Tab-separated table of C-alpha atoms in Angstrom:
chain	number	residue	atom	x	y	z
A	1	UNK	CA	0.054	0.231	-0.170
A	2	UNK	CA	3.013	2.507	0.919
A	3	UNK	CA	4.106	1.920	-2.876
A	4	UNK	CA	1.143	2.918	-4.375
A	5	UNK	CA	0.682	5.824	-2.177
A	6	UNK	CA	4.117	6.671	-4.191
A	7	UNK	CA	3.565	6.571	-7.252
A	8	UNK	CA	0.066	8.723	-7.231
A	9	UNK	CA	0.849	12.023	-8.284
A	10	UNK	CA	-0.154	15.041	-6.063
A	11	UNK	CA	-3.303	15.613	-8.128
A	12	UNK	CA	-4.619	12.405	-7.413
A	13	UNK	CA	-3.329	12.320	-4.225
A	14	UNK	CA	-5.675	15.359	-3.768
A	15	UNK	CA	-8.476	13.948	-5.227
A	16	UNK	CA	-8.504	10.865	-3.548
A	17	UNK	CA	-8.406	12.673	-0.101
A	18	UNK	CA	-11.678	15.108	-1.332
A	19	UNK	CA	-13.381	11.165	-2.567
A	20	UNK	CA	-12.772	10.182	0.864
A	21	UNK	CA	-14.218	13.334	2.425
A	22	UNK	CA	-17.708	12.917	0.237
A	23	UNK	CA	-17.845	9.008	1.059
A	24	UNK	CA	-17.556	9.844	5.115
A	25	UNK	CA	-19.870	13.313	4.639
A	26	UNK	CA	-22.675	10.881	2.702
A	27	UNK	CA	-22.279	8.526	6.477
A	28	UNK	CA	-23.479	12.062	8.501
A	29	UNK	CA	-27.219	11.668	9.991
A	30	UNK	CA	-28.160	15.040	10.776
A	31	UNK	CA	-30.931	15.687	13.488
A	32	UNK	CA	-34.545	16.825	12.797
A	33	UNK	CA	-35.779	19.989	14.107
A	34	UNK	CA	-37.738	18.090	17.084
A	35	UNK	CA	-34.220	16.204	18.479
A	36	UNK	CA	-32.499	19.890	17.984
A	37	UNK	CA	-35.357	21.651	19.976
A	38	UNK	CA	-35.049	19.103	22.872
A	39	UNK	CA	-31.127	19.066	22.867
A	40	UNK	CA	-31.252	22.852	22.731
A	41	UNK	CA	-33.409	23.371	25.708
A	42	UNK	CA	-31.502	20.506	27.595
A	43	UNK	CA	-28.734	22.449	26.916
A	44	UNK	CA	-29.872	25.765	28.255
A	45	UNK	CA	-31.045	23.955	30.933
A	46	UNK	CA	-28.163	22.257	32.560
A	47	UNK	CA	-26.310	24.861	31.737
A	48	UNK	CA	-28.499	27.388	33.761
A	49	UNK	CA	-28.805	24.832	36.641
A	50	UNK	CA	-25.040	24.758	37.077
A	51	UNK	CA	-24.313	28.209	36.865
A	52	UNK	CA	-27.259	28.514	39.750
A	53	UNK	CA	-25.415	25.622	41.766
A	54	UNK	CA	-21.504	27.666	41.155
A	55	UNK	CA	-23.292	30.686	42.531
A	56	UNK	CA	-24.939	29.423	45.713
A	57	UNK	CA	-21.574	27.432	46.365
A	58	UNK	CA	-19.583	30.871	45.813
A	59	UNK	CA	-21.636	32.269	48.019
A	60	UNK	CA	-21.754	30.109	50.762
A	61	UNK	CA	-18.262	30.177	50.474
A	62	UNK	CA	-17.492	33.647	50.790
A	63	UNK	CA	-19.898	34.011	53.476
A	64	UNK	CA	-18.324	31.023	55.523
A	65	UNK	CA	-14.668	32.880	54.724
A	66	UNK	CA	-15.872	36.066	55.622
A	67	UNK	CA	-17.052	34.679	59.442
A	68	UNK	CA	-13.526	33.027	59.374
A	69	UNK	CA	-11.677	35.585	58.601
């Protein structure tokens, strides 16, 4: 196989590369609108929840450090 690759010209290598890209691109399954909407809502909810959790933990730590110091 390595010998075959050495025999190919630069243009042929580029053509093979883009042929492979096209073949792989055809395997992609894009989500439909309903799935995309559900996943977007999930990401936003989880992000807000984690942000609120970090805010609460930061507030508690700030309070405890203020009390200790």
